[in-house]
Amino acid sequence: MLRAPYLTAKLQGFGTTIFAEMSALAGATESINLGQGFPDTDGPREVLDAAIAAINDGANQYPPGTGVAVLRHAVAHHQQRFYGLVYDPDREVLITAGATEALAGALLGLLDTGDEVVLFEPMYDSYQACIALAGAVARPVTLRPPDYRPDIDALRAAITPKTKVLLINSPHNPTGMVLDAEDRQAIADLVLEFELIVICDEVYEHLTFDDARHVPLATLFAMRERTLVISSGGKTFNTTGWKIGWICGPAELVAAARTAKQFLTYVNGGPFQPAIAVGLELGDDYFTAMAADLQAKRDRLVPGLEAAGLTVYPSRGTYFVTADIRGVRPDGDGMAYCRELPHSHGVVAIPNEVFYANKPEGRHLVRFAFCKRPEVLDEAVARLTGRAR
Ligand code: PMP
Ligand code: GLN
């Protein structure tokens, strides 16, 4: 007899990710997929051509364990160019299979059984799973609408003698919150007071709107030496399927992440690595135009969601807006709403509940992605407001 349950106790309750479920539902119902965050247009031609050229030039075998040199140098240069952060491309930069593997490598490489990680909720869904796989404990601090700014007293209260890591995501998925200067300083003060290691998930670093600007926590006094910065080319260059990510940080912390990472994928994406290097070296106009384009898409979708009866909270970055559904669904059951919406209106969204450890906090909230062509957003709004279908 095989011994059930088959799934390790560490992953009980994690099931299938909501992104897989909702994208499958979008396909089955031919709905507009405003769920999983991926753009429906290609990124810069130079980047695509560089990948094709790399394949034709034979970059089709395992790249070096830390990533190809040209990309490690481009990542280091990018950190210096945009933020003034200096990293040694050989010892302080590691290329990973997307930010997802960077997070897994960092968490598995740093955490021991019983260690605690303080982080915000709602949170990107892989955080809790990786913390659980490490045998560690997640201590979520809830961000609340309308602005989702962190409650610094609550953050302080969540820190215990067992807290080893503070995991910060800004610009923040799913809320679109971007940490401001005051929040960054308050967080940095806590990090120094309690001598924490910081993991910063900055995958949406270039996707900020209005007057919001991404400033890495690592730029604050004494933060660089205790911070692993994680990002990825997926969001910045519309190449989410390429899965090229990276970690920057002091050599000893990067080495801890690398030790775990080498047993996850070892390496990935040989021909895509030099192509992302080309992207990172594009001129400033590329980065500003991309953010402006997304901001226009946000501004196209949000009034439509409001016209459909939803209460939409401000998004200052990322691909996403969060909406309260209680105006159209008084029971506030976001999971049921998202499962019904493809059938009733031909639109897919993500129930924010999945991003919370404390599920009731997010029950009535739903996330819509706006990284889609204008006509697709218009059609989604038409469907949601009952002007189509
Ligand atoms: N962190 C956050 C906050 C994300 O939204 C995503 C996007 N899926 C990731 C990490 C993972 O990035 P990647 O696709 O590069 O693995
Ligand atoms: N980051 C994207 C999102 O939040 C996609 C995540 C995924 O497919 N794992 O929608």
Short mmCIF file of C-alpha atoms and ligand atoms in Angstrom, two decimals:
data_model
loop_
_atom_site.label_atom_id
_atom_site.label_comp_id
_atom_site.label_asym_id
_atom_site.label_seq_id
_atom_site.Cartn_x
_atom_site.Cartn_y
_atom_site.Cartn_z
CA MET A 1 0.00 0.00 0.00
CA LEU A 2 1.29 3.43 -0.91
CA ARG A 3 1.20 5.75 2.05
CA ALA A 4 -1.34 8.54 1.78
CA PRO A 5 -1.61 11.46 1.89
CA TYR A 6 0.93 11.79 -0.87
CA LEU A 7 1.41 15.54 -0.61
CA THR A 8 3.97 16.50 2.02
CA ALA A 9 2.47 17.95 5.18
CA LYS A 10 4.48 21.11 4.48
CA LEU A 11 2.32 21.81 1.41
CA GLN A 12 -1.06 20.72 2.75
CA GLY A 13 -3.59 23.40 1.87
CA PHE A 14 -1.59 24.91 -0.97
CA GLY A 15 -3.39 23.02 -3.76
CA THR A 16 -3.18 24.39 -7.32
CA THR A 17 -2.21 28.03 -7.74
CA ILE A 18 -5.07 30.38 -8.48
CA PHE A 19 -3.24 31.52 -11.61
CA ALA A 20 -3.41 28.05 -13.14
CA GLU A 21 -7.06 27.64 -12.17
CA MET A 22 -8.17 31.02 -13.48
CA SER A 23 -6.17 30.94 -16.71
CA ALA A 24 -7.64 27.50 -17.45
CA LEU A 25 -11.11 28.89 -16.77
CA ALA A 26 -10.41 31.83 -19.09
CA GLY A 27 -9.49 29.38 -21.86
CA ALA A 28 -12.46 27.09 -21.27
CA THR A 29 -14.99 29.97 -21.26
CA GLU A 30 -13.21 32.12 -23.89
CA SER A 31 -13.15 34.93 -21.38
CA ILE A 32 -10.93 37.99 -21.29
CA ASN A 33 -8.17 37.08 -18.87
CA LEU A 34 -7.60 39.95 -16.46
CA GLY A 35 -6.48 37.37 -13.89
CA GLN A 36 -2.91 36.11 -14.21
CA GLY A 37 -0.60 39.06 -14.76
CA PHE A 38 0.96 38.85 -18.19
CA PRO A 39 0.90 41.35 -21.07
CA ASP A 40 -0.76 40.54 -24.39
CA THR A 41 1.82 42.36 -26.51
CA ASP A 42 5.47 41.58 -27.13
CA GLY A 43 8.31 43.52 -25.63
CA PRO A 44 11.07 45.46 -27.43
CA ARG A 45 12.13 44.10 -30.81
CA GLU A 46 15.84 44.34 -29.89
CA VAL A 47 15.30 41.99 -26.96
CA LEU A 48 13.36 39.43 -29.01
CA ASP A 49 15.93 39.58 -31.81
CA ALA A 50 18.78 39.11 -29.34
CA ALA A 51 17.22 35.84 -28.12
CA ILE A 52 16.76 34.61 -31.69
CA ALA A 53 20.34 35.56 -32.50
CA ALA A 54 21.61 33.80 -29.37
CA ILE A 55 19.83 30.59 -30.39
CA ASN A 56 21.24 30.86 -33.91
CA ASP A 57 24.68 31.54 -32.49
CA GLY A 58 24.58 28.32 -30.47
CA ALA A 59 23.89 29.59 -26.93
CA ASN A 60 21.86 26.44 -26.36
CA GLN A 61 23.73 24.56 -23.66
CA TYR A 62 23.90 25.10 -19.90
CA PRO A 63 24.96 28.62 -19.04
CA PRO A 64 27.38 29.05 -16.10
CA GLY A 65 25.87 28.35 -12.67
CA THR A 66 25.73 32.01 -11.68
CA GLY A 67 24.43 33.15 -15.09
CA VAL A 68 26.13 34.42 -18.25
CA ALA A 69 28.67 37.17 -17.62
CA VAL A 70 27.03 39.65 -19.99
CA LEU A 71 23.78 39.50 -18.00
CA ARG A 72 25.47 39.65 -14.59
CA HIS A 73 27.29 42.76 -15.76
CA ALA A 74 24.10 44.24 -17.21
CA VAL A 75 22.24 43.63 -13.92
CA ALA A 76 25.04 45.28 -11.93
CA HIS A 77 25.09 48.21 -14.36
CA HIS A 78 21.29 48.54 -14.14
CA GLN A 79 21.44 48.74 -10.33
CA GLN A 80 24.09 51.45 -10.55
CA ARG A 81 22.40 53.39 -13.34
CA PHE A 82 18.93 53.56 -11.79
CA TYR A 83 19.70 53.49 -8.06
CA GLY A 84 23.42 54.14 -7.53
CA LEU A 85 23.82 50.68 -6.00
CA VAL A 86 27.17 49.04 -6.74
CA TYR A 87 27.42 45.24 -6.98
CA ASP A 88 30.31 43.03 -8.07
CA PRO A 89 28.92 41.11 -11.07
CA ASP A 90 30.99 38.04 -10.20
CA ARG A 91 30.24 37.64 -6.49
CA GLU A 92 27.18 39.74 -5.80
CA VAL A 93 24.85 38.97 -8.72
CA LEU A 94 23.13 35.64 -9.36
CA ILE A 95 20.88 34.85 -12.33
CA THR A 96 17.81 32.72 -11.53
CA ALA A 97 14.78 31.09 -13.16
CA GLY A 98 12.62 34.15 -12.70
CA ALA A 99 12.05 36.00 -9.46
CA THR A 100 10.12 32.93 -8.34
CA GLU A 101 13.28 30.84 -8.15
CA ALA A 102 15.22 33.76 -6.69
CA LEU A 103 12.68 33.91 -3.86
CA ALA A 104 12.77 30.14 -3.39
CA GLY A 105 16.57 30.09 -3.40
CA ALA A 106 16.81 32.95 -0.93
CA LEU A 107 14.20 31.57 1.45
CA LEU A 108 15.41 27.94 1.29
CA GLY A 109 19.02 29.05 1.50
CA LEU A 110 18.55 31.33 4.52
CA LEU A 111 15.87 29.74 6.69
CA ASP A 112 16.08 26.99 9.28
CA THR A 113 13.18 25.10 10.81
CA GLY A 114 11.30 27.39 13.16
CA ASP A 115 12.81 30.63 11.85
CA GLU A 116 10.24 33.34 11.31
CA VAL A 117 9.68 35.58 8.31
CA VAL A 118 7.78 38.82 8.73
CA LEU A 119 6.03 39.95 5.57
CA PHE A 120 3.03 41.91 4.38
CA GLU A 121 -0.27 40.39 3.39
CA PRO A 122 -1.81 40.34 0.83
CA MET A 123 1.26 38.64 -0.60
CA TYR A 124 2.40 36.96 -3.78
CA ASP A 125 1.36 33.34 -3.44
CA SER A 126 4.77 31.64 -3.66
CA TYR A 127 6.07 33.35 -0.49
CA GLN A 128 4.07 31.27 1.94
CA ALA A 129 4.73 28.03 0.07
CA CYS A 130 8.50 28.55 0.06
CA ILE A 131 8.53 29.54 3.72
CA ALA A 132 6.56 26.37 4.49
CA LEU A 133 8.96 24.23 2.41
CA ALA A 134 11.81 25.67 4.47
CA GLY A 135 10.01 24.57 7.65
CA ALA A 136 9.88 28.20 8.69
CA VAL A 137 6.95 30.30 9.89
CA ALA A 138 5.33 33.23 8.07
CA ARG A 139 4.22 36.16 10.26
CA PRO A 140 2.01 38.30 8.03
CA VAL A 141 1.24 41.94 8.74
CA THR A 142 -1.95 43.04 7.01
CA LEU A 143 -1.96 46.02 4.63
CA ARG A 144 -5.37 47.67 4.51
CA PRO A 145 -7.24 49.75 1.94
CA PRO A 146 -7.62 52.35 0.68
CA ASP A 147 -3.87 53.10 0.46
CA TYR A 148 -2.44 49.82 1.80
CA ARG A 149 0.43 51.63 3.54
CA PRO A 150 2.22 49.50 6.13
CA ASP A 151 1.28 49.87 9.79
CA ILE A 152 4.74 50.23 11.31
CA ASP A 153 3.53 49.46 14.84
CA ALA A 154 2.00 46.21 13.59
CA LEU A 155 5.25 45.43 11.78
CA ARG A 156 7.22 45.95 14.97
CA ALA A 157 4.77 43.80 16.93
CA ALA A 158 5.21 40.91 14.46
CA ILE A 159 8.98 40.75 15.02
CA THR A 160 10.11 38.19 17.62
CA PRO A 161 13.51 36.83 18.66
CA LYS A 162 12.96 34.10 16.04
CA THR A 163 12.53 36.56 13.16
CA LYS A 164 15.38 36.11 10.73
CA VAL A 165 14.03 37.64 7.53
CA LEU A 166 11.83 40.59 6.59
CA LEU A 167 10.33 40.06 3.12
CA ILE A 168 9.20 43.25 1.41
CA ASN A 169 7.46 43.60 -1.95
CA SER A 170 7.23 47.10 -3.43
CA PRO A 171 5.72 47.98 -5.89
CA HIS A 172 3.26 45.58 -4.32
CA ASN A 173 1.27 42.80 -5.92
CA PRO A 174 -1.77 42.72 -5.73
CA THR A 175 -2.51 46.20 -4.31
CA GLY A 176 -0.30 48.51 -6.40
CA MET A 177 1.05 50.11 -3.20
CA VAL A 178 4.49 51.70 -3.56
CA LEU A 179 6.42 52.37 -0.36
CA ASP A 180 7.05 56.07 0.19
CA ALA A 181 10.13 57.66 1.79
CA GLU A 182 8.64 57.72 5.29
CA ASP A 183 7.65 54.04 5.16
CA ARG A 184 11.04 53.02 3.79
CA GLN A 185 12.85 54.81 6.58
CA ALA A 186 10.60 53.34 9.27
CA ILE A 187 11.17 49.85 7.87
CA ALA A 188 14.94 50.37 7.65
CA ASP A 189 14.99 51.56 11.28
CA LEU A 190 13.27 48.34 12.39
CA VAL A 191 15.65 46.23 10.31
CA LEU A 192 18.64 47.79 12.06
CA GLU A 193 17.09 47.66 15.51
CA PHE A 194 16.30 43.93 15.23
CA GLU A 195 19.25 43.00 13.00
CA LEU A 196 17.16 41.37 10.29
CA ILE A 197 18.03 40.13 6.83
CA VAL A 198 15.82 41.75 4.19
CA ILE A 199 14.58 40.17 0.98
CA CYS A 200 13.14 42.80 -1.38
CA ASP A 201 10.96 41.59 -4.23
CA GLU A 202 11.23 44.42 -6.77
CA VAL A 203 9.89 42.75 -9.92
CA TYR A 204 7.64 45.76 -10.64
CA GLU A 205 10.48 48.26 -10.11
CA HIS A 206 9.90 50.03 -13.44
CA LEU A 207 6.10 49.94 -13.34
CA THR A 208 5.22 52.98 -11.24
CA PHE A 209 2.64 55.67 -11.95
CA ASP A 210 1.82 59.30 -11.23
CA ASP A 211 4.33 60.67 -8.73
CA ALA A 212 5.27 57.27 -7.30
CA ARG A 213 8.88 56.20 -7.78
CA HIS A 214 10.54 52.95 -6.79
CA VAL A 215 13.48 53.48 -4.45
CA PRO A 216 15.12 50.23 -3.30
CA LEU A 217 15.34 49.76 0.46
CA ALA A 218 18.97 48.75 -0.17
CA THR A 219 19.78 52.40 -0.93
CA LEU A 220 19.05 53.45 2.67
CA PHE A 221 21.81 53.74 5.26
CA ALA A 222 23.31 50.35 6.21
CA MET A 223 20.69 48.42 4.25
CA ARG A 224 22.75 47.20 1.30
CA GLU A 225 24.88 44.89 3.45
CA ARG A 226 21.83 43.07 4.83
CA THR A 227 19.55 43.04 1.78
CA LEU A 228 18.95 40.62 -1.07
CA VAL A 229 17.33 42.49 -3.95
CA ILE A 230 15.28 40.31 -6.29
CA SER A 231 13.94 41.26 -9.69
CA SER A 232 13.21 39.79 -13.09
CA GLY A 233 13.04 40.66 -16.77
CA GLY A 234 9.51 39.34 -17.19
CA LYS A 235 7.54 42.46 -16.26
CA THR A 236 9.99 45.04 -17.57
CA PHE A 237 10.37 43.52 -21.05
CA ASN A 238 7.01 41.71 -21.50
CA THR A 239 8.80 38.36 -21.38
CA THR A 240 7.09 36.64 -18.46
CA GLY A 241 7.49 33.24 -20.15
CA TRP A 242 11.27 33.53 -20.35
CA LYS A 243 11.75 33.34 -16.60
CA ILE A 244 14.99 35.26 -16.29
CA GLY A 245 15.41 36.73 -12.82
CA TRP A 246 18.23 37.80 -10.54
CA ILE A 247 19.42 38.43 -7.03
CA CYS A 248 21.84 41.16 -5.97
CA GLY A 249 23.33 41.45 -2.53
CA PRO A 250 26.42 41.05 -0.39
CA ALA A 251 28.44 37.98 -1.43
CA GLU A 252 27.68 35.90 1.71
CA LEU A 253 23.91 36.34 1.38
CA VAL A 254 23.98 35.67 -2.37
CA ALA A 255 26.06 32.54 -1.69
CA ALA A 256 23.36 31.24 0.68
CA ALA A 257 20.72 31.71 -2.00
CA ARG A 258 22.98 30.20 -4.66
CA THR A 259 23.57 27.09 -2.58
CA ALA A 260 19.83 26.33 -2.61
CA LYS A 261 19.24 27.61 -6.17
CA GLN A 262 21.84 25.27 -7.68
CA PHE A 263 19.72 22.29 -6.60
CA LEU A 264 16.44 23.73 -7.87
CA THR A 265 17.07 24.37 -11.58
CA TYR A 266 20.86 24.70 -11.48
CA VAL A 267 20.54 27.03 -14.51
CA ASN A 268 17.93 28.07 -17.09
CA GLY A 269 17.20 30.10 -20.19
CA GLY A 270 20.62 30.07 -21.91
CA PRO A 271 19.66 32.14 -24.99
CA PHE A 272 17.28 34.39 -23.03
CA GLN A 273 19.95 35.55 -20.61
CA PRO A 274 21.96 37.64 -23.12
CA ALA A 275 18.68 38.96 -24.54
CA ILE A 276 17.58 40.33 -21.16
CA ALA A 277 21.03 41.93 -20.92
CA VAL A 278 20.17 43.86 -24.10
CA GLY A 279 16.91 44.96 -22.50
CA LEU A 280 18.57 46.19 -19.33
CA GLU A 281 20.87 48.40 -21.41
CA LEU A 282 18.00 50.08 -23.34
CA GLY A 283 17.77 53.86 -23.08
CA ASP A 284 15.77 55.66 -20.38
CA ASP A 285 13.03 56.45 -22.89
CA TYR A 286 12.12 52.76 -23.09
CA PHE A 287 11.54 52.53 -19.34
CA THR A 288 9.56 55.76 -19.09
CA ALA A 289 7.41 54.96 -22.12
CA MET A 290 6.55 51.54 -20.74
CA ALA A 291 5.39 52.94 -17.40
CA ALA A 292 3.39 55.69 -19.17
CA ASP A 293 1.72 53.10 -21.40
CA LEU A 294 0.68 51.00 -18.41
CA GLN A 295 -0.55 54.06 -16.54
CA ALA A 296 -2.81 54.87 -19.50
CA LYS A 297 -4.11 51.30 -19.40
CA ARG A 298 -4.82 51.60 -15.69
CA ASP A 299 -6.71 54.81 -16.37
CA ARG A 300 -8.71 53.09 -19.09
CA LEU A 301 -9.78 50.13 -16.95
CA VAL A 302 -10.46 51.79 -13.59
CA PRO A 303 -13.41 54.03 -14.62
CA GLY A 304 -14.93 51.00 -16.34
CA LEU A 305 -14.68 48.91 -13.17
CA GLU A 306 -16.28 51.77 -11.24
CA ALA A 307 -19.06 52.02 -13.83
CA ALA A 308 -19.62 48.30 -13.28
CA GLY A 309 -20.33 49.03 -9.61
CA LEU A 310 -16.99 48.12 -8.03
CA THR A 311 -15.09 50.24 -5.52
CA VAL A 312 -11.56 50.48 -6.89
CA TYR A 313 -8.58 51.31 -4.69
CA PRO A 314 -5.73 53.43 -6.04
CA SER A 315 -2.86 51.60 -7.72
CA ARG A 316 0.49 53.41 -7.89
CA GLY A 317 2.43 50.61 -9.55
CA THR A 318 2.43 47.02 -10.93
CA TYR A 319 -0.05 45.59 -13.45
CA PHE A 320 -2.93 45.44 -11.00
CA VAL A 321 -5.84 47.17 -9.30
CA THR A 322 -7.80 45.82 -6.37
CA ALA A 323 -11.56 46.32 -6.16
CA ASP A 324 -14.14 45.78 -3.42
CA ILE A 325 -17.04 43.79 -4.89
CA ARG A 326 -19.63 44.39 -2.18
CA GLY A 327 -21.45 47.00 -4.27
CA VAL A 328 -22.38 44.32 -6.79
CA ARG A 329 -22.28 41.30 -4.53
CA PRO A 330 -23.41 42.09 -1.01
CA ASP A 331 -22.27 38.75 0.44
CA GLY A 332 -18.70 39.80 -0.45
CA ASP A 333 -17.66 36.32 -1.57
CA GLY A 334 -14.77 37.17 -3.91
CA MET A 335 -13.90 33.55 -4.63
CA ALA A 336 -17.45 32.78 -5.78
CA TYR A 337 -17.55 36.06 -7.74
CA CYS A 338 -14.34 35.15 -9.63
CA ARG A 339 -15.53 31.62 -10.35
CA GLU A 340 -18.87 32.92 -11.71
CA LEU A 341 -17.63 35.99 -13.59
CA PRO A 342 -16.24 34.08 -16.63
CA HIS A 343 -19.62 32.40 -17.11
CA SER A 344 -21.78 35.44 -16.39
CA HIS A 345 -19.67 38.19 -18.00
CA GLY A 346 -16.80 36.55 -19.91
CA VAL A 347 -14.09 38.14 -17.75
CA VAL A 348 -11.55 36.53 -15.43
CA ALA A 349 -10.18 38.17 -12.27
CA ILE A 350 -8.29 36.88 -9.23
CA PRO A 351 -9.84 36.66 -5.74
CA ASN A 352 -7.47 38.48 -3.39
CA GLU A 353 -8.30 36.01 -0.63
CA VAL A 354 -5.58 33.74 -2.02
CA PHE A 355 -2.97 36.37 -1.17
CA TYR A 356 -3.86 36.37 2.53
CA ALA A 357 -3.03 34.04 5.42
CA ASN A 358 -5.95 35.70 7.24
CA LYS A 359 -8.50 34.92 4.54
CA PRO A 360 -11.39 37.09 5.85
CA GLU A 361 -9.22 40.20 5.34
CA GLY A 362 -9.30 39.68 1.57
CA ARG A 363 -12.60 37.89 1.08
CA HIS A 364 -14.45 40.78 -0.59
CA LEU A 365 -11.52 41.96 -2.70
CA VAL A 366 -10.71 41.07 -6.31
CA ARG A 367 -7.69 41.86 -8.47
CA PHE A 368 -7.87 42.91 -12.12
CA ALA A 369 -4.80 43.06 -14.40
CA PHE A 370 -4.63 46.01 -16.81
CA CYS A 371 -1.52 44.95 -18.82
CA LYS A 372 -3.70 44.32 -21.90
CA ARG A 373 -4.29 46.07 -25.22
CA PRO A 374 -6.70 49.04 -25.02
CA GLU A 375 -9.34 47.29 -27.11
CA VAL A 376 -9.19 44.25 -24.83
CA LEU A 377 -9.67 46.46 -21.75
CA ASP A 378 -12.59 48.21 -23.49
CA GLU A 379 -14.23 44.91 -24.30
CA ALA A 380 -13.77 43.72 -20.71
CA VAL A 381 -15.44 46.90 -19.46
CA ALA A 382 -18.26 46.49 -21.97
CA ARG A 383 -18.84 42.98 -20.70
CA LEU A 384 -18.66 43.97 -17.03
CA THR A 385 -21.06 46.87 -17.47
CA GLY A 386 -23.49 44.73 -19.41
CA ARG A 387 -22.94 46.51 -22.71
CA ALA A 388 -21.79 43.30 -24.40
CA ARG A 389 -22.63 39.58 -24.42
N1 PMP B 1 7.01 38.40 -7.19
C1 PMP B 1 5.89 39.05 -7.50
C2 PMP B 1 5.35 40.06 -6.54
C3 PMP B 1 5.22 38.78 -8.70
O1 PMP B 1 4.09 39.40 -8.98
C4 PMP B 1 5.79 37.85 -9.59
C5 PMP B 1 5.12 37.65 -10.91
N2 PMP B 1 4.57 36.53 -11.17
C6 PMP B 1 6.94 37.17 -9.21
C7 PMP B 1 7.54 37.48 -8.02
C8 PMP B 1 7.56 36.12 -10.06
O2 PMP B 1 8.29 36.63 -11.09
P1 PMP B 1 8.88 35.68 -12.26
O3 PMP B 1 7.79 35.53 -13.25
O4 PMP B 1 10.05 36.42 -12.75
O5 PMP B 1 9.23 34.38 -11.62
N1 GLN B 2 2.89 37.48 -11.14
C1 GLN B 2 1.75 37.12 -11.91
C2 GLN B 2 0.50 37.40 -11.13
O1 GLN B 2 0.54 37.73 -9.97
C3 GLN B 2 1.78 35.69 -12.42
C4 GLN B 2 2.01 34.68 -11.39
C5 GLN B 2 2.02 33.24 -11.85
O2 GLN B 2 1.50 32.89 -12.88
N2 GLN B 2 2.61 32.42 -11.05
O3 GLN B 2 -0.54 37.30 -11.71
#
